[in-house]
């Protein structure tokens, strides 16, 4: 090597022989020093911060012991430093008890186990790590010990089993006082949660990036250490020949990624109030599993860089989540637990979900149209986690079911299940229907499961599956600690993948921030209460909740005491509920009115308001009401902004986007307001309002709409009838031009006399910002010039108020 360097360098130093001799001597000394260092055995120091905490007691010390058992005798030397804020004496006592409880694999001889355990205890120590001086002292002690033992330092692992708020200070101290020398590596391990949303995750990533390089950070998602989860990519790789033709939208009916728990959140409500089930489980564990199932398979799955890049690409094709992509629940005892543990007042009711079902779609050619269902919850009927890929079944078997043969019949369910743990099976397993293919798994680490008569899983007896379980079960943290030591970055969450996950989840979390979850009793008593179903991109609970009537005006029920409340408001019927139930109820009432009108008159005339409140209603009507007589329905506008019909602010454009393009209404039955004529907007001389009134008179008998849907503004306006613009509050005109206090100012609207001719008027009021006007309007009389909504009272029809609890109860 020196000869080669000499040939390259000699021409530059020909004229300066002294310098050339000094350079050669320096290179020789450096090479000799390097060779001597390589001859020295290496030592790895592992520093466990939070060494006396619950996670360390239950998993981390055991994981470190397993690493020692794996690597002892392979030329590695270890030192284990347990650290915490606890005093030295107290910490040493706790650590001694933890180390005494460590266990060896079942197949290890007791004597050998005792010997290795004693060695591990000798190599483990506790010290208080609190101040910058403590970090500097730790670093000097490590260097002195390495030198005393005649070793070379290979690297340091810092495992931060501490709350995330402590990360930055610890990172600063490690970087400034406790980094190893330039010839050794540094690995810093971080436990979730990694932020609360995209902004906080970005902030934390930026702060940590000031102290550590990306390759030095290992963010732990312990689900990636579950044996079955870690087997998903190898399984896909080893069975490429069989799966290449099956792993796509052409054959997969749906994918379920499930984590059910029987325990509730008691004792953890402080954490749960901040994070909830979506942040606790779905944004990380289940999303990581989703990417492993959905990502394109790299040519070489042994390349961490390729795996991580393909996972990132999977995030980039996830379709954005909407409010209707989720259903939420909360077990009934949760708010009481929060009140007790966090000293909340008796009136406090939490909105934190403890159950969530999420519908995810992936917008690429492989998965287009395939629903991925993510679900997790506490206080459910069983504890089990699994991934289930259910394949389409287009076969019809003439022979009766008793003649079906598991390995041959195409009529039996076809599915692959990655059984993560617990449940009826009780242990991790990979299951493949016998009518699919016999899978290949590494025989050294996976074995076929013995038959268990009477055990049924996912509609089939266990004997109908090729079933494999690990030869030796290993907990997730032991596997991950081994991967940290061996620099297996693909088992961890990179900064890019973390932020991609938060980009995906944060908009949904924001939209659900004030959503009231469905209450469920917990355990087996849940029955079918949490069952949900999907249609298109919408998810909804299968069963409506039973109505509960308010017994009287003196009652003061809490929001958790009822789901649909029926009472009186301004002497007219009031229906109040949580938003989801309210919209479902209103949509059902509109459909019932449509069916009655078509049966009696042959057609249904429906006048709809614009704005944001009816959007959820339009979506509900578009996707959940297949019996609606759209072919016999005429759709009219209650009001319209004076903008072109294709403008995003147009009420007609909102109606088109959220309803019309999804249902089959004859185009001649759709009646937009003529606000844009002769290239002008709402010009008086164009007589657009008069033209719309004439169209109504010609098609709607007596000008009486079957149903008019209205809203109520925070100033008491309805339709586009405003307190500042008295036009349309009385008189003979059916349709009027008005002036709005907000832009766009010019509007066209049905007049109050025309609205009051309707057979039914429904007023939809939603959101906490409507609470103040709802209270005010409940007390005022008939004063439409001050509050136009107070003038709504059908002459011979019915007025019904639909008000969510935020607007009604605040």
PDB file of N, CA and C in Angstrom, residues 578-665:
ATOM      1  N   UNK A 578     -74.786  14.257  18.744  1.00  0.00           N
ATOM      2  CA  UNK A 578     -73.411  14.466  18.293  1.00  0.00           C
ATOM      3  C   UNK A 578     -73.421  14.575  16.775  1.00  0.00           C
ATOM      4  N   UNK A 579     -72.449  15.261  16.178  1.00  0.00           N
ATOM      5  CA  UNK A 579     -72.521  15.577  14.744  1.00  0.00           C
ATOM      6  C   UNK A 579     -72.803  14.388  13.839  1.00  0.00           C
ATOM      7  N   UNK A 580     -72.123  13.272  14.072  1.00  0.00           N
ATOM      8  CA  UNK A 580     -72.287  12.119  13.182  1.00  0.00           C
ATOM      9  C   UNK A 580     -73.714  11.594  13.219  1.00  0.00           C
ATOM     10  N   UNK A 581     -74.254  11.430  14.451  1.00  0.00           N
ATOM     11  CA  UNK A 581     -75.626  10.932  14.569  1.00  0.00           C
ATOM     12  C   UNK A 581     -76.636  11.950  14.039  1.00  0.00           C
ATOM     13  N   UNK A 582     -76.337  13.247  14.250  1.00  0.00           N
ATOM     14  CA  UNK A 582     -77.253  14.294  13.792  1.00  0.00           C
ATOM     15  C   UNK A 582     -77.370  14.285  12.272  1.00  0.00           C
ATOM     16  N   UNK A 583     -76.228  14.206  11.591  1.00  0.00           N
ATOM     17  CA  UNK A 583     -76.228  14.208  10.123  1.00  0.00           C
ATOM     18  C   UNK A 583     -76.935  12.959   9.606  1.00  0.00           C
ATOM     19  N   UNK A 584     -76.671  11.816  10.239  1.00  0.00           N
ATOM     20  CA  UNK A 584     -77.332  10.577   9.811  1.00  0.00           C
ATOM     21  C   UNK A 584     -78.842  10.681   9.981  1.00  0.00           C
ATOM     22  N   UNK A 585     -79.266  11.284  11.083  1.00  0.00           N
ATOM     23  CA  UNK A 585     -80.703  11.441  11.339  1.00  0.00           C
ATOM     24  C   UNK A 585     -81.345  12.377  10.313  1.00  0.00           C
ATOM     25  N   UNK A 586     -80.689  13.513  10.034  1.00  0.00           N
ATOM     26  CA  UNK A 586     -81.241  14.467   9.071  1.00  0.00           C
ATOM     27  C   UNK A 586     -81.307  13.843   7.678  1.00  0.00           C
ATOM     28  N   UNK A 587     -80.245  13.134   7.280  1.00  0.00           N
ATOM     29  CA  UNK A 587     -80.250  12.482   5.970  1.00  0.00           C
ATOM     30  C   UNK A 587     -81.386  11.470   5.871  1.00  0.00           C
ATOM     31  N   UNK A 588     -81.590  10.716   6.936  1.00  0.00           N
ATOM     32  CA  UNK A 588     -82.696   9.751   6.942  1.00  0.00           C
ATOM     33  C   UNK A 588     -84.041  10.426   6.844  1.00  0.00           C
ATOM     34  N   UNK A 589     -84.215  11.558   7.536  1.00  0.00           N
ATOM     35  CA  UNK A 589     -85.482  12.283   7.491  1.00  0.00           C
ATOM     36  C   UNK A 589     -85.733  12.864   6.100  1.00  0.00           C
ATOM     37  N   UNK A 590     -84.678  13.349   5.444  1.00  0.00           N
ATOM     38  CA  UNK A 590     -84.840  13.887   4.091  1.00  0.00           C
ATOM     39  C   UNK A 590     -85.244  12.774   3.132  1.00  0.00           C
ATOM     40  N   UNK A 591     -84.589  11.613   3.259  1.00  0.00           N
ATOM     41  CA  UNK A 591     -84.955  10.494   2.381  1.00  0.00           C
ATOM     42  C   UNK A 591     -86.409  10.067   2.612  1.00  0.00           C
ATOM     43  N   UNK A 592     -86.833  10.015   3.878  1.00  0.00           N
ATOM     44  CA  UNK A 592     -88.221   9.633   4.178  1.00  0.00           C
ATOM     45  C   UNK A 592     -89.198  10.636   3.566  1.00  0.00           C
ATOM     46  N   UNK A 593     -88.870  11.928   3.652  1.00  0.00           N
ATOM     47  CA  UNK A 593     -89.730  12.954   3.056  1.00  0.00           C
ATOM     48  C   UNK A 593     -89.774  12.802   1.536  1.00  0.00           C
ATOM     49  N   UNK A 594     -88.629  12.454   0.933  1.00  0.00           N
ATOM     50  CA  UNK A 594     -88.579  12.270  -0.515  1.00  0.00           C
ATOM     51  C   UNK A 594     -89.454  11.099  -0.954  1.00  0.00           C
ATOM     52  N   UNK A 595     -89.348   9.996  -0.237  1.00  0.00           N
ATOM     53  CA  UNK A 595     -90.148   8.807  -0.588  1.00  0.00           C
ATOM     54  C   UNK A 595     -91.632   9.122  -0.484  1.00  0.00           C
ATOM     55  N   UNK A 596     -92.040   9.817   0.594  1.00  0.00           N
ATOM     56  CA  UNK A 596     -93.460  10.171   0.766  1.00  0.00           C
ATOM     57  C   UNK A 596     -93.935  11.092  -0.353  1.00  0.00           C
ATOM     58  N   UNK A 597     -93.116  12.103  -0.686  1.00  0.00           N
ATOM     59  CA  UNK A 597     -93.521  13.055  -1.723  1.00  0.00           C
ATOM     60  C   UNK A 597     -93.666  12.369  -3.081  1.00  0.00           C
ATOM     61  N   UNK A 598     -92.742  11.488  -3.431  1.00  0.00           N
ATOM     62  CA  UNK A 598     -92.817  10.784  -4.719  1.00  0.00           C
ATOM     63  C   UNK A 598     -94.040   9.869  -4.751  1.00  0.00           C
ATOM     64  N   UNK A 599     -94.329   9.215  -3.636  1.00  0.00           N
ATOM     65  CA  UNK A 599     -95.518   8.348  -3.588  1.00  0.00           C
ATOM     66  C   UNK A 599     -96.799   9.154  -3.769  1.00  0.00           C
ATOM     67  N   UNK A 600     -96.857  10.363  -3.218  1.00  0.00           N
ATOM     68  CA  UNK A 600     -98.079  11.168  -3.269  1.00  0.00           C
ATOM     69  C   UNK A 600     -98.187  12.011  -4.534  1.00  0.00           C
ATOM     70  N   UNK A 601     -97.046  12.626  -4.937  1.00  0.00           N
ATOM     71  CA  UNK A 601     -97.107  13.603  -6.021  1.00  0.00           C
ATOM     72  C   UNK A 601     -96.271  13.224  -7.243  1.00  0.00           C
ATOM     73  N   UNK A 602     -95.491  12.168  -7.146  1.00  0.00           N
ATOM     74  CA  UNK A 602     -94.672  11.739  -8.278  1.00  0.00           C
ATOM     75  C   UNK A 602     -93.329  12.417  -8.370  1.00  0.00           C
ATOM     76  N   UNK A 603     -93.067  13.430  -7.519  1.00  0.00           N
ATOM     77  CA  UNK A 603     -91.773  14.110  -7.548  1.00  0.00           C
ATOM     78  C   UNK A 603     -91.526  14.774  -6.194  1.00  0.00           C
ATOM     79  N   UNK A 604     -90.248  15.119  -5.976  1.00  0.00           N
ATOM     80  CA  UNK A 604     -89.819  15.687  -4.693  1.00  0.00           C
ATOM     81  C   UNK A 604     -89.009  16.944  -4.994  1.00  0.00           C
ATOM     82  N   UNK A 605     -89.425  18.073  -4.411  1.00  0.00           N
ATOM     83  CA  UNK A 605     -88.739  19.345  -4.612  1.00  0.00           C
ATOM     84  C   UNK A 605     -87.986  19.713  -3.338  1.00  0.00           C
ATOM     85  N   UNK A 606     -86.653  19.744  -3.448  1.00  0.00           N
ATOM     86  CA  UNK A 606     -85.773  19.959  -2.306  1.00  0.00           C
ATOM     87  C   UNK A 606     -84.940  21.209  -2.556  1.00  0.00           C
ATOM     88  N   UNK A 607     -85.004  22.170  -1.645  1.00  0.00           N
ATOM     89  CA  UNK A 607     -84.217  23.403  -1.746  1.00  0.00           C
ATOM     90  C   UNK A 607     -83.111  23.365  -0.695  1.00  0.00           C
ATOM     91  N   UNK A 608     -81.858  23.530  -1.125  1.00  0.00           N
ATOM     92  CA  UNK A 608     -80.701  23.336  -0.250  1.00  0.00           C
ATOM     93  C   UNK A 608     -79.900  24.613  -0.084  1.00  0.00           C
ATOM     94  N   UNK A 609     -79.468  24.865   1.164  1.00  0.00           N
ATOM     95  CA  UNK A 609     -78.562  25.976   1.447  1.00  0.00           C
ATOM     96  C   UNK A 609     -77.139  25.570   1.151  1.00  0.00           C
ATOM     97  N   UNK A 610     -76.262  26.575   1.009  1.00  0.00           N
ATOM     98  CA  UNK A 610     -74.840  26.308   0.820  1.00  0.00           C
ATOM     99  C   UNK A 610     -74.089  26.477   2.121  1.00  0.00           C
ATOM    100  N   UNK A 611     -72.786  26.705   2.007  1.00  0.00           N
ATOM    101  CA  UNK A 611     -71.950  26.869   3.186  1.00  0.00           C
ATOM    102  C   UNK A 611     -71.293  25.564   3.600  1.00  0.00           C
ATOM    103  N   UNK A 612     -70.618  25.602   4.763  1.00  0.00           N
ATOM    104  CA  UNK A 612     -69.852  24.437   5.210  1.00  0.00           C
ATOM    105  C   UNK A 612     -70.697  23.422   5.963  1.00  0.00           C
ATOM    106  N   UNK A 613     -71.722  23.860   6.692  1.00  0.00           N
ATOM    107  CA  UNK A 613     -72.495  22.919   7.517  1.00  0.00           C
ATOM    108  C   UNK A 613     -73.120  21.787   6.723  1.00  0.00           C
ATOM    109  N   UNK A 614     -73.711  22.041   5.530  1.00  0.00           N
ATOM    110  CA  UNK A 614     -74.374  20.932   4.822  1.00  0.00           C
ATOM    111  C   UNK A 614     -73.427  19.961   4.122  1.00  0.00           C
ATOM    112  N   UNK A 615     -72.110  20.235   4.095  1.00  0.00           N
ATOM    113  CA  UNK A 615     -71.195  19.371   3.333  1.00  0.00           C
ATOM    114  C   UNK A 615     -71.272  17.931   3.815  1.00  0.00           C
ATOM    115  N   UNK A 616     -71.228  17.736   5.136  1.00  0.00           N
ATOM    116  CA  UNK A 616     -71.297  16.374   5.678  1.00  0.00           C
ATOM    117  C   UNK A 616     -72.626  15.719   5.321  1.00  0.00           C
ATOM    118  N   UNK A 617     -73.691  16.505   5.288  1.00  0.00           N
ATOM    119  CA  UNK A 617     -74.998  15.975   4.897  1.00  0.00           C
ATOM    120  C   UNK A 617     -74.982  15.530   3.443  1.00  0.00           C
ATOM    121  N   UNK A 618     -74.425  16.370   2.561  1.00  0.00           N
ATOM    122  CA  UNK A 618     -74.355  15.991   1.142  1.00  0.00           C
ATOM    123  C   UNK A 618     -73.573  14.695   0.974  1.00  0.00           C
ATOM    124  N   UNK A 619     -72.458  14.581   1.690  1.00  0.00           N
ATOM    125  CA  UNK A 619     -71.632  13.369   1.584  1.00  0.00           C
ATOM    126  C   UNK A 619     -72.390  12.150   2.098  1.00  0.00           C
ATOM    127  N   UNK A 620     -73.147  12.345   3.173  1.00  0.00           N
ATOM    128  CA  UNK A 620     -73.940  11.229   3.716  1.00  0.00           C
ATOM    129  C   UNK A 620     -75.014  10.801   2.717  1.00  0.00           C
ATOM    130  N   UNK A 621     -75.692  11.757   2.111  1.00  0.00           N
ATOM    131  CA  UNK A 621     -76.726  11.425   1.122  1.00  0.00           C
ATOM    132  C   UNK A 621     -76.121  10.756  -0.104  1.00  0.00           C
ATOM    133  N   UNK A 622     -74.907  11.165  -0.460  1.00  0.00           N
ATOM    134  CA  UNK A 622     -74.270  10.631  -1.672  1.00  0.00           C
ATOM    135  C   UNK A 622     -73.838   9.191  -1.505  1.00  0.00           C
ATOM    136  N   UNK A 623     -73.429   8.816  -0.288  1.00  0.00           N
ATOM    137  CA  UNK A 623     -72.801   7.499  -0.121  1.00  0.00           C
ATOM    138  C   UNK A 623     -73.624   6.510   0.689  1.00  0.00           C
ATOM    139  N   UNK A 624     -74.625   6.978   1.432  1.00  0.00           N
ATOM    140  CA  UNK A 624     -75.311   6.056   2.327  1.00  0.00           C
ATOM    141  C   UNK A 624     -76.794   5.888   2.090  1.00  0.00           C
ATOM    142  N   UNK A 625     -77.321   6.429   0.981  1.00  0.00           N
ATOM    143  CA  UNK A 625     -78.775   6.386   0.779  1.00  0.00           C
ATOM    144  C   UNK A 625     -79.076   5.940  -0.650  1.00  0.00           C
ATOM    145  N   UNK A 626     -78.914   4.643  -0.866  1.00  0.00           N
ATOM    146  CA  UNK A 626     -79.041   4.105  -2.218  1.00  0.00           C
ATOM    147  C   UNK A 626     -80.501   3.975  -2.660  1.00  0.00           C
ATOM    148  N   UNK A 627     -81.452   4.086  -1.715  1.00  0.00           N
ATOM    149  CA  UNK A 627     -82.871   4.004  -2.071  1.00  0.00           C
ATOM    150  C   UNK A 627     -83.492   5.374  -2.310  1.00  0.00           C
ATOM    151  N   UNK A 628     -82.685   6.407  -2.240  1.00  0.00           N
ATOM    152  CA  UNK A 628     -83.213   7.762  -2.421  1.00  0.00           C
ATOM    153  C   UNK A 628     -83.741   7.915  -3.850  1.00  0.00           C
ATOM    154  N   UNK A 629     -84.945   8.450  -4.022  1.00  0.00           N
ATOM    155  CA  UNK A 629     -85.530   8.563  -5.375  1.00  0.00           C
ATOM    156  C   UNK A 629     -84.959   9.749  -6.151  1.00  0.00           C
ATOM    157  N   UNK A 630     -83.665   9.678  -6.460  1.00  0.00           N
ATOM    158  CA  UNK A 630     -83.010  10.808  -7.118  1.00  0.00           C
ATOM    159  C   UNK A 630     -83.612  11.106  -8.497  1.00  0.00           C
ATOM    160  N   UNK A 631     -84.042  10.083  -9.196  1.00  0.00           N
ATOM    161  CA  UNK A 631     -84.571  10.295 -10.549  1.00  0.00           C
ATOM    162  C   UNK A 631     -85.831  11.149 -10.533  1.00  0.00           C
ATOM    163  N   UNK A 632     -86.526  11.180  -9.403  1.00  0.00           N
ATOM    164  CA  UNK A 632     -87.772  11.965  -9.284  1.00  0.00           C
ATOM    165  C   UNK A 632     -87.577  13.208  -8.422  1.00  0.00           C
ATOM    166  N   UNK A 633     -86.335  13.550  -8.151  1.00  0.00           N
ATOM    167  CA  UNK A 633     -86.040  14.677  -7.258  1.00  0.00           C
ATOM    168  C   UNK A 633     -85.603  15.901  -8.057  1.00  0.00           C
ATOM    169  N   UNK A 634     -86.169  17.056  -7.707  1.00  0.00           N
ATOM    170  CA  UNK A 634     -85.723  18.347  -8.238  1.00  0.00           C
ATOM    171  C   UNK A 634     -84.910  19.048  -7.153  1.00  0.00           C
ATOM    172  N   UNK A 635     -83.721  19.522  -7.517  1.00  0.00           N
ATOM    173  CA  UNK A 635     -82.861  20.205  -6.559  1.00  0.00           C
ATOM    174  C   UNK A 635     -82.805  21.695  -6.878  1.00  0.00           C
ATOM    175  N   UNK A 636     -83.095  22.493  -5.872  1.00  0.00           N
ATOM    176  CA  UNK A 636     -83.098  23.947  -5.982  1.00  0.00           C
ATOM    177  C   UNK A 636     -82.090  24.533  -5.003  1.00  0.00           C
ATOM    178  N   UNK A 637     -81.699  25.765  -5.238  1.00  0.00           N
ATOM    179  CA  UNK A 637     -80.796  26.472  -4.329  1.00  0.00           C
ATOM    180  C   UNK A 637     -81.605  27.445  -3.474  1.00  0.00           C
ATOM    181  N   UNK A 638     -81.343  27.443  -2.173  1.00  0.00           N
ATOM    182  CA  UNK A 638     -81.969  28.411  -1.270  1.00  0.00           C
ATOM    183  C   UNK A 638     -81.345  29.785  -1.477  1.00  0.00           C
ATOM    184  N   UNK A 639     -80.025  29.798  -1.669  1.00  0.00           N
ATOM    185  CA  UNK A 639     -79.344  31.075  -1.889  1.00  0.00           C
ATOM    186  C   UNK A 639     -78.068  30.817  -2.670  1.00  0.00           C
ATOM    187  N   UNK A 640     -77.509  31.897  -3.195  1.00  0.00           N
ATOM    188  CA  UNK A 640     -76.296  31.752  -3.993  1.00  0.00           C
ATOM    189  C   UNK A 640     -75.466  33.034  -3.913  1.00  0.00           C
ATOM    190  N   UNK A 641     -74.159  32.845  -3.905  1.00  0.00           N
ATOM    191  CA  UNK A 641     -73.251  33.987  -3.991  1.00  0.00           C
ATOM    192  C   UNK A 641     -73.177  34.440  -5.443  1.00  0.00           C
ATOM    193  N   UNK A 642     -73.014  35.721  -5.647  1.00  0.00           N
ATOM    194  CA  UNK A 642     -72.936  36.254  -7.008  1.00  0.00           C
ATOM    195  C   UNK A 642     -71.519  36.074  -7.546  1.00  0.00           C
ATOM    196  N   UNK A 643     -71.223  34.833  -7.854  1.00  0.00           N
ATOM    197  CA  UNK A 643     -69.948  34.444  -8.461  1.00  0.00           C
ATOM    198  C   UNK A 643     -70.271  33.454  -9.568  1.00  0.00           C
ATOM    199  N   UNK A 644     -69.360  33.224 -10.524  1.00  0.00           N
ATOM    200  CA  UNK A 644     -69.634  32.209 -11.544  1.00  0.00           C
ATOM    201  C   UNK A 644     -69.878  30.844 -10.903  1.00  0.00           C
ATOM    202  N   UNK A 645     -70.698  30.009 -11.542  1.00  0.00           N
ATOM    203  CA  UNK A 645     -71.078  28.725 -10.949  1.00  0.00           C
ATOM    204  C   UNK A 645     -69.893  27.795 -10.755  1.00  0.00           C
ATOM    205  N   UNK A 646     -68.815  27.996 -11.502  1.00  0.00           N
ATOM    206  CA  UNK A 646     -67.647  27.136 -11.338  1.00  0.00           C
ATOM    207  C   UNK A 646     -66.683  27.661 -10.276  1.00  0.00           C
ATOM    208  N   UNK A 647     -66.960  28.822  -9.712  1.00  0.00           N
ATOM    209  CA  UNK A 647     -66.102  29.386  -8.685  1.00  0.00           C
ATOM    210  C   UNK A 647     -66.187  28.528  -7.407  1.00  0.00           C
ATOM    211  N   UNK A 648     -65.050  28.287  -6.718  1.00  0.00           N
ATOM    212  CA  UNK A 648     -65.080  27.482  -5.489  1.00  0.00           C
ATOM    213  C   UNK A 648     -66.014  28.033  -4.420  1.00  0.00           C
ATOM    214  N   UNK A 649     -66.297  29.356  -4.451  1.00  0.00           N
ATOM    215  CA  UNK A 649     -67.185  29.937  -3.446  1.00  0.00           C
ATOM    216  C   UNK A 649     -68.655  29.769  -3.802  1.00  0.00           C
ATOM    217  N   UNK A 650     -68.935  29.247  -4.977  1.00  0.00           N
ATOM    218  CA  UNK A 650     -70.317  29.064  -5.403  1.00  0.00           C
ATOM    219  C   UNK A 650     -70.988  27.945  -4.606  1.00  0.00           C
ATOM    220  N   UNK A 651     -72.196  28.209  -4.101  1.00  0.00           N
ATOM    221  CA  UNK A 651     -72.948  27.160  -3.405  1.00  0.00           C
ATOM    222  C   UNK A 651     -73.250  25.999  -4.344  1.00  0.00           C
ATOM    223  N   UNK A 652     -73.528  26.319  -5.598  1.00  0.00           N
ATOM    224  CA  UNK A 652     -73.810  25.255  -6.569  1.00  0.00           C
ATOM    225  C   UNK A 652     -72.574  24.383  -6.770  1.00  0.00           C
ATOM    226  N   UNK A 653     -71.386  25.001  -6.781  1.00  0.00           N
ATOM    227  CA  UNK A 653     -70.161  24.218  -6.959  1.00  0.00           C
ATOM    228  C   UNK A 653     -69.964  23.247  -5.797  1.00  0.00           C
ATOM    229  N   UNK A 654     -70.271  23.700  -4.567  1.00  0.00           N
ATOM    230  CA  UNK A 654     -70.196  22.812  -3.404  1.00  0.00           C
ATOM    231  C   UNK A 654     -71.179  21.660  -3.521  1.00  0.00           C
ATOM    232  N   UNK A 655     -72.390  21.967  -3.984  1.00  0.00           N
ATOM    233  CA  UNK A 655     -73.408  20.939  -4.187  1.00  0.00           C
ATOM    234  C   UNK A 655     -72.959  19.936  -5.253  1.00  0.00           C
ATOM    235  N   UNK A 656     -72.359  20.459  -6.303  1.00  0.00           N
ATOM    236  CA  UNK A 656     -71.862  19.603  -7.388  1.00  0.00           C
ATOM    237  C   UNK A 656     -70.751  18.679  -6.892  1.00  0.00           C
ATOM    238  N   UNK A 657     -69.817  19.232  -6.139  1.00  0.00           N
ATOM    239  CA  UNK A 657     -68.651  18.474  -5.678  1.00  0.00           C
ATOM    240  C   UNK A 657     -69.041  17.369  -4.704  1.00  0.00           C
ATOM    241  N   UNK A 658     -69.902  17.688  -3.755  1.00  0.00           N
ATOM    242  CA  UNK A 658     -70.166  16.766  -2.653  1.00  0.00           C
ATOM    243  C   UNK A 658     -71.407  15.894  -2.848  1.00  0.00           C
ATOM    244  N   UNK A 659     -72.266  16.227  -3.842  1.00  0.00           N
ATOM    245  CA  UNK A 659     -73.482  15.438  -4.005  1.00  0.00           C
ATOM    246  C   UNK A 659     -73.771  15.087  -5.457  1.00  0.00           C
ATOM    247  N   UNK A 660     -73.892  16.085  -6.311  1.00  0.00           N
ATOM    248  CA  UNK A 660     -74.426  15.839  -7.655  1.00  0.00           C
ATOM    249  C   UNK A 660     -73.580  14.872  -8.465  1.00  0.00           C
ATOM    250  N   UNK A 661     -72.253  14.960  -8.339  1.00  0.00           N
ATOM    251  CA  UNK A 661     -71.418  14.081  -9.156  1.00  0.00           C
ATOM    252  C   UNK A 661     -71.440  12.632  -8.670  1.00  0.00           C
ATOM    253  N   UNK A 662     -72.068  12.402  -7.521  1.00  0.00           N
ATOM    254  CA  UNK A 662     -72.108  11.043  -6.960  1.00  0.00           C
ATOM    255  C   UNK A 662     -73.475  10.376  -7.105  1.00  0.00           C
ATOM    256  N   UNK A 663     -74.497  11.110  -7.492  1.00  0.00           N
ATOM    257  CA  UNK A 663     -75.851  10.540  -7.575  1.00  0.00           C
ATOM    258  C   UNK A 663     -76.422  10.783  -8.970  1.00  0.00           C
ATOM    259  N   UNK A 664     -77.470  10.035  -9.294  1.00  0.00           N
ATOM    260  CA  UNK A 664     -78.050  10.114 -10.634  1.00  0.00           C
ATOM    261  C   UNK A 664     -79.311  10.991 -10.617  1.00  0.00           C
ATOM    262  N   UNK A 665     -79.102  12.300 -10.632  1.00  0.00           N
ATOM    263  CA  UNK A 665     -80.207  13.244 -10.750  1.00  0.00           C
ATOM    264  C   UNK A 665     -80.253  13.714 -12.202  1.00  0.00           C
TER     265      UNK A 665
END
